[in-house]
CSV table of C-alpha atoms in Angstrom, one decimal:
chain,number,residue,atom,x,y,z
G,1016,MET,CA,68.2,28.8,11.1
G,1017,LEU,CA,68.7,25.0,11.2
G,1018,LYS,CA,72.0,23.3,10.6
G,1019,ILE,CA,72.1,21.1,7.5
G,1020,GLY,CA,74.8,20.0,5.2
G,1021,TYR,CA,75.5,17.3,2.7
G,1022,LEU,CA,75.1,13.6,2.5
G,1023,ARG,CA,78.2,12.0,1.1
G,1024,PHE,CA,78.1,8.5,-0.4
G,1025,PRO,CA,81.5,6.9,-0.1
G,1026,HIS,CA,81.2,4.7,-3.2
G,1027,LEU,CA,80.0,7.6,-5.3
G,1028,GLY,CA,82.2,10.4,-3.9
G,1029,GLN,CA,79.6,13.1,-4.7
G,1030,PRO,CA,77.7,15.2,-2.1
G,1031,LEU,CA,74.0,15.5,-2.2
G,1032,ASN,CA,72.8,19.0,-1.2
G,1033,LEU,CA,69.9,18.8,1.3
G,1034,GLY,CA,68.8,22.4,1.3
G,1035,VAL,CA,65.0,21.5,1.4
G,1036,ILE,CA,63.1,19.5,4.0
G,1037,ARG,CA,60.2,17.5,2.8
G,1038,VAL,CA,57.3,17.5,5.2
G,1039,TYR,CA,55.0,14.4,5.1
G,1040,LYS,CA,51.4,15.2,6.0
G,1041,LYS,CA,48.2,13.2,6.3
G,1042,THR,CA,44.8,14.5,7.3
G,1043,SER,CA,42.0,12.4,8.7
G,1044,GLY,CA,38.7,12.0,6.9
G,1045,ASN,CA,36.9,14.2,9.4
G,1046,GLY,CA,39.4,16.9,9.0
G,1047,GLY,CA,40.1,17.1,12.8
G,1048,LEU,CA,43.6,15.4,12.8
G,1049,THR,CA,46.6,16.2,10.6
G,1050,LEU,CA,49.7,14.1,11.1
G,1051,TYR,CA,53.1,15.6,10.3
G,1052,LEU,CA,56.5,13.9,10.0
G,1053,GLY,CA,59.8,15.3,8.8
G,1054,LYS,CA,61.2,12.0,7.4
G,1055,ARG,CA,60.1,8.5,6.6
G,1056,ASP,CA,63.4,6.6,7.0
G,1057,TYR,CA,64.7,5.8,10.5
G,1058,VAL,CA,68.2,4.3,10.8
G,1059,ASP,CA,69.0,1.3,13.0
G,1060,HIS,CA,72.6,2.1,14.3
G,1061,MET,CA,72.7,-1.4,16.0
G,1062,ASP,CA,73.0,0.1,19.5
G,1063,SER,CA,70.1,2.6,19.0
G,1064,VAL,CA,67.5,3.7,16.4
G,1065,ASP,CA,66.6,7.2,15.2
G,1066,ARG,CA,63.9,8.7,17.3
G,1067,VAL,CA,60.5,9.2,15.7
G,1068,ASP,CA,59.5,12.9,16.2
G,1069,GLY,CA,56.3,14.3,14.8
G,1070,VAL,CA,53.4,16.6,15.5
G,1071,VAL,CA,49.6,16.4,15.1
G,1072,LYS,CA,47.5,19.5,14.4
G,1073,LEU,CA,44.0,19.4,16.0
G,1074,ASP,CA,40.6,20.9,15.2
G,1075,PRO,CA,38.7,19.6,18.3
G,1076,LYS,CA,35.2,21.0,17.6
G,1077,ASP,CA,33.8,17.5,16.9
G,1078,PHE,CA,35.9,15.5,19.4
G,1079,GLY,CA,33.2,15.4,22.1
G,1080,ASP,CA,34.5,13.4,25.1
G,1081,ARG,CA,37.0,11.6,22.9
G,1082,LYS,CA,40.8,11.8,23.3
G,1083,VAL,CA,43.6,12.0,20.7
G,1084,PHE,CA,46.2,9.2,20.7
G,1085,VAL,CA,49.3,8.5,18.5
G,1086,GLN,CA,50.4,5.0,18.0
G,1087,LEU,CA,53.6,3.5,16.5
G,1088,ALA,CA,53.3,-0.2,15.5
G,1089,CYS,CA,55.6,-2.7,13.9
G,1090,ALA,CA,53.6,-5.4,12.3
G,1091,PHE,CA,53.9,-8.4,10.0
G,1092,ARG,CA,51.3,-8.3,7.3
G,1093,TYR,CA,50.6,-11.6,5.5
G,1094,GLY,CA,47.4,-10.8,3.7
G,1095,SER,CA,45.4,-7.8,2.5
G,1096,ASP,CA,43.4,-5.8,5.1
G,1097,ASP,CA,40.5,-6.1,2.8
G,1098,LEU,CA,40.2,-9.8,3.3
G,1099,ASP,CA,37.8,-11.0,5.9
G,1100,VAL,CA,37.9,-14.7,6.5
G,1101,MET,CA,35.8,-15.7,9.6
G,1102,GLY,CA,37.0,-12.6,11.4
G,1103,LEU,CA,40.7,-13.6,11.2
G,1104,SER,CA,43.3,-10.9,11.1
G,1105,PHE,CA,45.9,-11.0,8.4
G,1106,ARG,CA,48.2,-8.6,10.4
G,1107,LYS,CA,50.2,-9.6,13.5
G,1108,ASP,CA,51.6,-6.8,15.7
G,1109,ILE,CA,55.2,-7.4,16.7
G,1110,TRP,CA,55.5,-4.3,18.9
G,1111,ILE,CA,53.1,-1.4,19.6
G,1112,GLN,CA,53.2,1.8,21.7
G,1113,HIS,CA,50.6,4.5,22.3
G,1114,VAL,CA,50.8,8.0,23.7
G,1115,GLN,CA,47.9,10.4,24.5
G,1116,ILE,CA,48.5,14.0,23.2
G,1117,TYR,CA,45.0,15.5,23.8
G,1118,PRO,CA,44.1,16.3,26.5
G,1119,GLU,CA,47.8,16.8,26.8
G,1120,SER,CA,49.6,14.1,28.9
G,1121,HIS,CA,52.6,13.4,26.7
G,1122,LYS,CA,55.3,16.1,26.7
G,1123,PRO,CA,58.4,14.9,24.9
G,1124,THR,CA,61.7,16.8,25.0
G,1125,GLN,CA,61.4,19.0,21.9
G,1126,SER,CA,63.9,18.4,19.2
G,1127,GLU,CA,65.0,20.5,16.2
G,1128,MET,CA,62.6,18.4,14.1
G,1129,HIS,CA,59.7,19.2,16.5
G,1130,GLU,CA,60.4,23.0,16.2
G,1131,THR,CA,60.4,22.8,12.4
G,1132,LEU,CA,57.1,20.9,12.2
G,1133,LEU,CA,55.4,23.0,14.9
G,1134,LYS,CA,56.4,26.2,12.9
G,1135,LYS,CA,55.0,24.6,9.7
G,1136,ALA,CA,51.8,23.2,11.2
G,1137,GLY,CA,50.8,26.4,13.1
G,1138,ASP,CA,48.6,26.8,16.2
G,1139,ASN,CA,46.9,24.0,18.2
G,1140,THR,CA,49.6,21.5,17.3
G,1141,TYR,CA,50.9,18.9,19.7
G,1142,PRO,CA,54.3,17.1,19.5
G,1143,PHE,CA,55.0,13.4,20.1
G,1144,SER,CA,58.0,11.1,20.2
G,1145,PHE,CA,58.7,7.3,20.0
G,1146,GLU,CA,61.8,5.4,20.7
G,1147,ILE,CA,62.1,2.3,18.5
G,1148,PRO,CA,63.7,-0.7,20.2
G,1149,ASN,CA,66.8,-1.9,18.4
G,1150,ASN,CA,65.7,-5.5,18.5
G,1151,LEU,CA,62.9,-5.0,16.0
G,1152,PRO,CA,63.1,-6.0,12.4
G,1153,CYS,CA,63.9,-3.7,9.5
G,1154,SER,CA,61.1,-2.9,7.0
G,1155,VAL,CA,60.8,-5.6,4.3
G,1156,SER,CA,58.1,-6.2,1.7
G,1157,LEU,CA,57.5,-9.2,-0.4
G,1158,GLN,CA,57.1,-8.4,-4.1
G,1159,PRO,CA,53.5,-9.0,-5.2
G,1160,GLY,CA,52.5,-10.8,-8.4
G,1161,PRO,CA,51.1,-9.0,-11.4
G,1162,ASP,CA,47.5,-9.6,-10.4
G,1163,ASP,CA,48.0,-9.0,-6.6
G,1164,LYS,CA,46.2,-6.0,-5.2
G,1165,GLY,CA,46.3,-4.1,-1.9
G,1166,LYS,CA,49.3,-3.8,0.4
G,1167,SER,CA,52.3,-6.0,0.1
G,1168,CYS,CA,53.0,-8.7,2.6
G,1169,GLY,CA,56.0,-8.1,4.9
G,1170,VAL,CA,57.1,-6.1,7.9
G,1171,ASP,CA,56.1,-2.5,8.2
G,1172,PHE,CA,56.1,0.4,10.7
G,1173,GLU,CA,53.0,2.7,10.9
G,1174,VAL,CA,52.5,5.9,12.7
G,1175,LYS,CA,48.8,6.5,13.4
G,1176,THR,CA,46.8,9.2,15.2
G,1177,PHE,CA,43.2,8.5,16.1
G,1178,LEU,CA,40.2,9.6,18.2
G,1179,ALA,CA,39.0,7.3,20.9
G,1180,LYS,CA,37.5,7.3,24.4
G,1181,GLU,CA,40.1,4.9,25.7
G,1182,LYS,CA,43.7,4.1,24.6
G,1183,CYS,CA,43.5,0.3,24.2
G,1184,ASN,CA,39.8,-0.8,24.4
G,1185,VAL,CA,39.4,-3.6,22.0
G,1186,ASP,CA,35.7,-3.3,22.1
G,1187,GLU,CA,35.7,0.4,21.0
G,1188,LYS,CA,35.4,0.7,17.2
G,1189,ILE,CA,37.6,3.4,15.7
G,1190,GLU,CA,36.1,4.9,12.6
G,1191,LYS,CA,38.4,5.2,9.6
G,1192,LYS,CA,37.5,8.9,9.2
G,1193,ASP,CA,38.8,9.5,12.7
G,1194,THR,CA,42.4,8.3,11.9
G,1195,ALA,CA,45.4,9.5,9.9
G,1196,ARG,CA,48.4,7.3,9.3
G,1197,LEU,CA,51.8,7.3,7.6
G,1198,ILE,CA,54.0,4.3,6.9
G,1199,ILE,CA,57.7,4.8,7.9
G,1200,ARG,CA,60.7,2.5,7.4
G,1201,LYS,CA,63.3,1.2,9.7
G,1202,ILE,CA,66.6,0.7,7.8
G,1203,GLN,CA,70.1,-0.4,8.3
G,1204,TYR,CA,73.3,0.8,6.7
G,1205,ALA,CA,76.4,-1.3,6.1
G,1206,PRO,CA,78.9,-1.3,8.9
G,1207,SER,CA,81.8,1.1,8.5
G,1208,GLN,CA,84.3,-1.7,9.0
G,1209,VAL,CA,84.8,-3.7,5.8
G,1210,GLY,CA,86.3,-7.2,6.3
G,1211,ALA,CA,88.2,-9.6,4.1
G,1212,GLY,CA,86.1,-11.3,1.4
G,1213,PRO,CA,85.1,-14.9,1.8
G,1214,LYS,CA,86.9,-17.8,-0.1
G,1215,ALA,CA,85.7,-21.2,-1.0
G,1216,ASP,CA,87.4,-24.1,-2.8
G,1217,ILE,CA,86.7,-27.7,-3.7
G,1218,CYS,CA,88.7,-30.6,-5.1
G,1219,LYS,CA,86.5,-33.2,-6.8
G,1220,SER,CA,87.5,-36.5,-8.4
G,1221,PHE,CA,85.6,-38.4,-11.1
G,1222,MET,CA,85.2,-41.9,-12.3
G,1223,MET,CA,87.5,-42.9,-15.1
G,1224,SER,CA,89.9,-40.2,-14.2
G,1225,ASP,CA,92.7,-40.5,-11.7
G,1226,LYS,CA,93.1,-36.8,-11.1
G,1227,PRO,CA,90.6,-34.1,-9.8
G,1228,VAL,CA,89.2,-30.7,-10.8
G,1229,HIS,CA,90.2,-27.9,-8.4
G,1230,LEU,CA,87.8,-24.9,-8.2
G,1231,GLU,CA,88.4,-21.8,-6.1
G,1232,ALA,CA,86.3,-18.6,-5.8
G,1233,VAL,CA,87.3,-15.5,-3.9
G,1234,MET,CA,85.6,-12.1,-3.2
G,1235,GLU,CA,87.6,-8.9,-2.5
G,1236,LYS,CA,85.5,-7.9,0.6
G,1237,ASP,CA,82.6,-9.2,2.7
G,1238,ILE,CA,80.0,-6.4,2.1
G,1239,TYR,CA,78.8,-4.9,-1.2
G,1240,PHE,CA,76.3,-2.1,-1.9
G,1241,HIS,CA,73.1,-2.4,-3.9
G,1242,GLY,CA,73.7,-1.7,-7.6
G,1243,ASP,CA,77.5,-2.1,-7.4
G,1244,ALA,CA,79.4,-4.5,-9.6
G,1245,ILE,CA,80.7,-7.5,-7.5
G,1246,PRO,CA,84.1,-8.7,-8.8
G,1247,LEU,CA,84.5,-12.5,-8.3
G,1248,LYS,CA,87.8,-14.2,-8.9
G,1249,ILE,CA,87.5,-17.8,-10.2
G,1250,LYS,CA,90.4,-20.3,-10.5
G,1251,ILE,CA,90.1,-23.7,-12.2
G,1252,ASN,CA,92.8,-26.4,-12.4
G,1253,ASN,CA,91.4,-29.2,-14.5
G,1254,GLU,CA,93.7,-32.1,-14.0
G,1255,THR,CA,91.2,-34.7,-15.3
G,1256,ASN,CA,90.8,-36.1,-18.8
G,1257,LYS,CA,87.4,-34.4,-19.1
G,1258,THR,CA,86.4,-30.9,-20.3
G,1259,VAL,CA,84.7,-28.2,-18.2
G,1260,LYS,CA,81.9,-27.2,-20.6
G,1261,LYS,CA,80.2,-24.5,-18.7
G,1262,ILE,CA,80.8,-22.0,-15.9
G,1263,GLN,CA,77.6,-20.6,-14.3
G,1264,VAL,CA,77.4,-18.0,-11.6
G,1265,THR,CA,74.1,-17.6,-9.6
G,1266,VAL,CA,73.1,-15.2,-6.8
G,1267,GLU,CA,70.4,-16.6,-4.6
G,1268,GLN,CA,68.2,-14.8,-2.1
G,1269,THR,CA,66.9,-16.8,0.8
G,1270,THR,CA,63.9,-15.5,2.7
G,1271,ASP,CA,63.2,-17.1,6.1
G,1272,ILE,CA,59.8,-16.1,7.5
G,1273,VAL,CA,60.4,-16.9,11.2
G,1274,LEU,CA,57.5,-15.1,12.8
G,1275,TYR,CA,54.4,-17.3,12.1
G,1276,SER,CA,55.7,-20.4,10.3
G,1277,ALA,CA,58.8,-22.2,9.2
G,1278,ASP,CA,58.5,-20.9,5.6
G,1279,LYS,CA,61.9,-20.7,4.0
G,1280,TYR,CA,62.4,-20.3,0.2
G,1281,THR,CA,65.2,-19.4,-2.2
G,1282,LYS,CA,65.0,-17.5,-5.4
G,1283,ALA,CA,67.7,-16.7,-8.0
G,1284,VAL,CA,68.2,-13.0,-8.5
G,1285,TYR,CA,71.1,-13.2,-10.9
G,1286,THR,CA,72.2,-16.0,-13.3
G,1287,HIS,CA,74.8,-15.9,-15.9
G,1288,GLU,CA,76.6,-18.5,-18.0
G,1289,PHE,CA,80.1,-17.8,-19.1
G,1290,GLY,CA,81.1,-19.3,-22.5
G,1291,GLU,CA,84.7,-20.3,-21.6
G,1292,THR,CA,85.6,-24.0,-21.6
G,1293,VAL,CA,88.6,-25.6,-19.7
G,1294,ASP,CA,90.1,-28.5,-21.6
G,1295,ALA,CA,91.6,-31.5,-19.9
G,1296,GLY,CA,94.9,-30.7,-18.3
G,1297,ALA,CA,94.3,-26.9,-18.6
G,1298,THR,CA,93.9,-24.1,-16.1
G,1299,TYR,CA,91.6,-21.1,-16.0
G,1300,GLU,CA,91.8,-17.9,-14.0
G,1301,ASN,CA,89.5,-14.8,-14.5
G,1302,THR,CA,87.7,-12.1,-12.5
G,1303,VAL,CA,84.1,-11.8,-13.5
G,1304,SER,CA,81.7,-9.0,-12.6
G,1305,ILE,CA,78.2,-9.7,-11.4
G,1306,THR,CA,75.4,-7.2,-10.4
G,1307,PRO,CA,72.2,-8.6,-8.9
G,1308,GLN,CA,69.4,-6.0,-9.4
G,1309,LEU,CA,65.7,-5.7,-8.8
G,1310,SER,CA,65.2,-4.4,-12.4
G,1311,GLU,CA,66.0,-7.9,-13.7
G,1312,ASN,CA,63.5,-9.5,-11.3
G,1313,LYS,CA,60.4,-7.5,-11.5
G,1314,GLU,CA,58.1,-10.5,-12.3
G,1315,LYS,CA,59.3,-12.7,-9.4
G,1316,ARG,CA,56.4,-12.9,-6.9
G,1317,GLY,CA,57.5,-13.2,-3.3
G,1318,LEU,CA,61.0,-11.7,-3.7
G,1319,SER,CA,62.1,-9.8,-0.6
G,1320,LEU,CA,62.5,-6.1,-1.1
G,1321,ASP,CA,63.5,-3.2,1.1
G,1322,GLY,CA,60.3,-1.7,2.5
G,1323,ARG,CA,58.5,0.3,-0.2
G,1324,LEU,CA,56.9,3.7,0.2
G,1325,LYS,CA,54.2,5.1,-2.1
G,1326,ASP,CA,55.5,6.2,-5.5
G,1327,GLU,CA,59.1,5.5,-4.5
G,1328,ASP,CA,61.4,2.9,-6.0
G,1329,THR,CA,63.0,0.2,-4.0
G,1330,ASN,CA,65.6,-2.5,-4.4
G,1331,LEU,CA,66.3,-6.0,-3.3
G,1332,ALA,CA,66.1,-6.4,0.4
G,1333,SER,CA,69.2,-5.8,2.3
G,1334,THR,CA,70.9,-8.6,4.2
G,1335,THR,CA,69.5,-9.0,7.7
G,1336,ILE,CA,72.2,-8.3,10.3
G,1337,VAL,CA,71.2,-10.1,13.5
G,1338,GLN,CA,72.5,-8.7,16.7
G,1339,GLN,CA,73.9,-11.0,19.3
G,1340,GLY,CA,71.3,-11.9,21.9
G,1341,VAL,CA,68.3,-10.9,19.8
G,1342,GLU,CA,65.6,-13.5,19.3
G,1343,LYS,CA,65.2,-14.3,15.7
G,1344,ASP,CA,61.4,-14.8,16.1
G,1345,MET,CA,61.2,-11.0,16.8
G,1346,LEU,CA,62.7,-10.2,13.4
G,1347,GLY,CA,59.8,-11.5,11.3
G,1348,ILE,CA,61.7,-12.0,8.1
G,1349,LEU,CA,65.4,-12.9,7.7
G,1350,VAL,CA,67.0,-12.2,4.3
G,1351,SER,CA,70.4,-13.6,3.2
G,1352,TYR,CA,72.3,-14.1,-0.1
G,1353,LYS,CA,74.8,-16.5,-1.4
G,1354,ILE,CA,76.8,-16.7,-4.7
G,1355,LYS,CA,77.0,-20.2,-6.3
G,1356,ILE,CA,79.7,-21.0,-8.8
G,1357,ASN,CA,78.9,-24.2,-10.8
G,1358,LEU,CA,81.1,-26.0,-13.3
G,1359,MET,CA,79.6,-28.6,-15.7
G,1360,VAL,CA,82.2,-31.2,-16.4
G,1361,ALA,CA,81.4,-33.3,-19.5
G,1362,GLY,CA,82.1,-37.0,-19.5
G,1363,GLY,CA,84.4,-38.4,-22.1
G,1364,GLY,CA,84.2,-41.4,-24.4
G,1365,LEU,CA,81.1,-42.9,-25.9
G,1366,LEU,CA,78.8,-41.9,-23.0
G,1367,GLY,CA,79.6,-38.2,-23.5
G,1368,GLY,CA,77.2,-35.9,-21.7
G,1369,LEU,CA,75.4,-38.8,-20.0
G,1370,THR,CA,78.2,-38.9,-17.5
G,1371,ALA,CA,78.5,-35.1,-17.0
G,1372,SER,CA,78.8,-34.0,-13.5
G,1373,ASP,CA,78.8,-30.7,-11.6
G,1374,VAL,CA,81.4,-29.1,-9.4
G,1375,SER,CA,80.1,-26.3,-7.1
G,1376,VAL,CA,81.2,-23.9,-4.4
G,1377,GLU,CA,79.2,-21.2,-2.5
G,1378,LEU,CA,80.1,-17.9,-1.0
G,1379,PRO,CA,78.0,-15.8,1.4
G,1380,LEU,CA,77.1,-12.3,0.2
G,1381,ILE,CA,76.2,-9.3,2.4
G,1382,LEU,CA,74.2,-6.8,0.3
G,1383,MET,CA,73.4,-3.4,2.0
G,1384,HIS,CA,73.2,0.4,1.5
G,1385,PRO,CA,76.3,2.5,2.2
G,1386,LYS,CA,76.1,4.7,5.3
G,1387,PRO,CA,76.0,8.3,4.4
G,1388,THR,CA,78.3,10.7,6.3
G,1389,GLU,CA,77.0,14.1,7.3
G,1390,ASP,CA,79.2,17.1,7.0
G,1391,VAL,CA,77.4,19.7,9.0
G,1392,SER,CA,79.5,22.8,8.0
G,1393,LEU,CA,76.9,24.8,6.1
G,1394,GLU,CA,74.0,26.8,7.6
G,1395,VAL,CA,71.1,27.7,5.4
G,1396,GLU,CA,67.5,28.5,6.0
G,1397,LYS,CA,65.3,25.5,5.3
G,1398,LYS,CA,62.2,26.1,3.4
G,1399,ALA,CA,59.7,23.3,4.2
G,1400,THR,CA,57.7,21.7,1.4
G,1401,GLU,CA,54.7,19.6,1.8
G,1402,ARG,CA,53.8,16.3,0.3
G,1403,GLN,CA,50.2,15.2,0.6
G,1404,GLU,CA,49.9,11.4,0.8
G,1405,ASP,CA,46.6,10.3,-0.8
G,1406,ASN,CA,46.5,6.6,-0.1
G,1407,GLU,CA,45.5,5.3,3.3
G,1408,GLY,CA,48.3,3.9,5.2
G,1409,MET,CA,51.1,5.4,3.2
């Protein structure tokens, strides 16, 4: 009997019954190695990261003098593994760790997850564990274009078991049939403490007008969850003799690739124009609702997404939370968001729109997943189910 309960999402208020464990399984081409994991998402709690516990079932009849190793690697991928350009690698390892499980030399403290997987896999099965450092990046993938093939660029984590004579001999060729691998994700949840929302304001004067336009924008809190509507309070005091013709709200995602270059680019993930006008000498106050979503941005190549697993949906990448003292270069890809409120103020007189000008303010946006809370109050027997992953590396 294993303790399980419910995951409760605070913003939804409904528990999700977790009465069934999904077992992820991948067998090598030679049939001698079968890798088992009990989950694919590992949470970064800022001070620590969930431990990676798994097992490998062995059929050693064709191993010869080779040993069995398990490897966990965090890597930045910036090209397809299928590309071969003058022997250059399109994958850069950020962090990598190996353990030898056969002949047995790695004996981790067995966890509840180990016991479940050992029971499922049966005889001749060896456990392993990895501790993920908390200064490593979270899983992020860059959205491919319609014609792009192969694995997405980005930061990923891979658990791989393989046969080799030595652990780290670069001259030893490891055959693909002698490996089994599964991609996992390192994720972050929103902090439990929610702060006050940011505020921005500007007062801008114009030629031919002795008074300014005041623009103020305020958010209710500093963190919002993926898919939630974001209320945005906008105040305008138009003291000029001009008319505010258009109010536009844009959410921009900035991706900063810090590992191998100085690439930094910004893409709009939400844009909406509101039809209200503010006449000369008038005021405007309203709360508008905006919701940036991946479903509205499926065609934008290079957009940062939360790490994707096979046949599973994903969403816009969560905001990167950088811990104090962590070198940014280690994080691979930094993702941030901002909300831009822009007013188009039309010129008056004969020149009209030729003298139009913009008034803008920007607010930072933190976009993340809510942290589920576990209520371990119900004990039921878990019946493990298998999920065979067909694609290499997934």
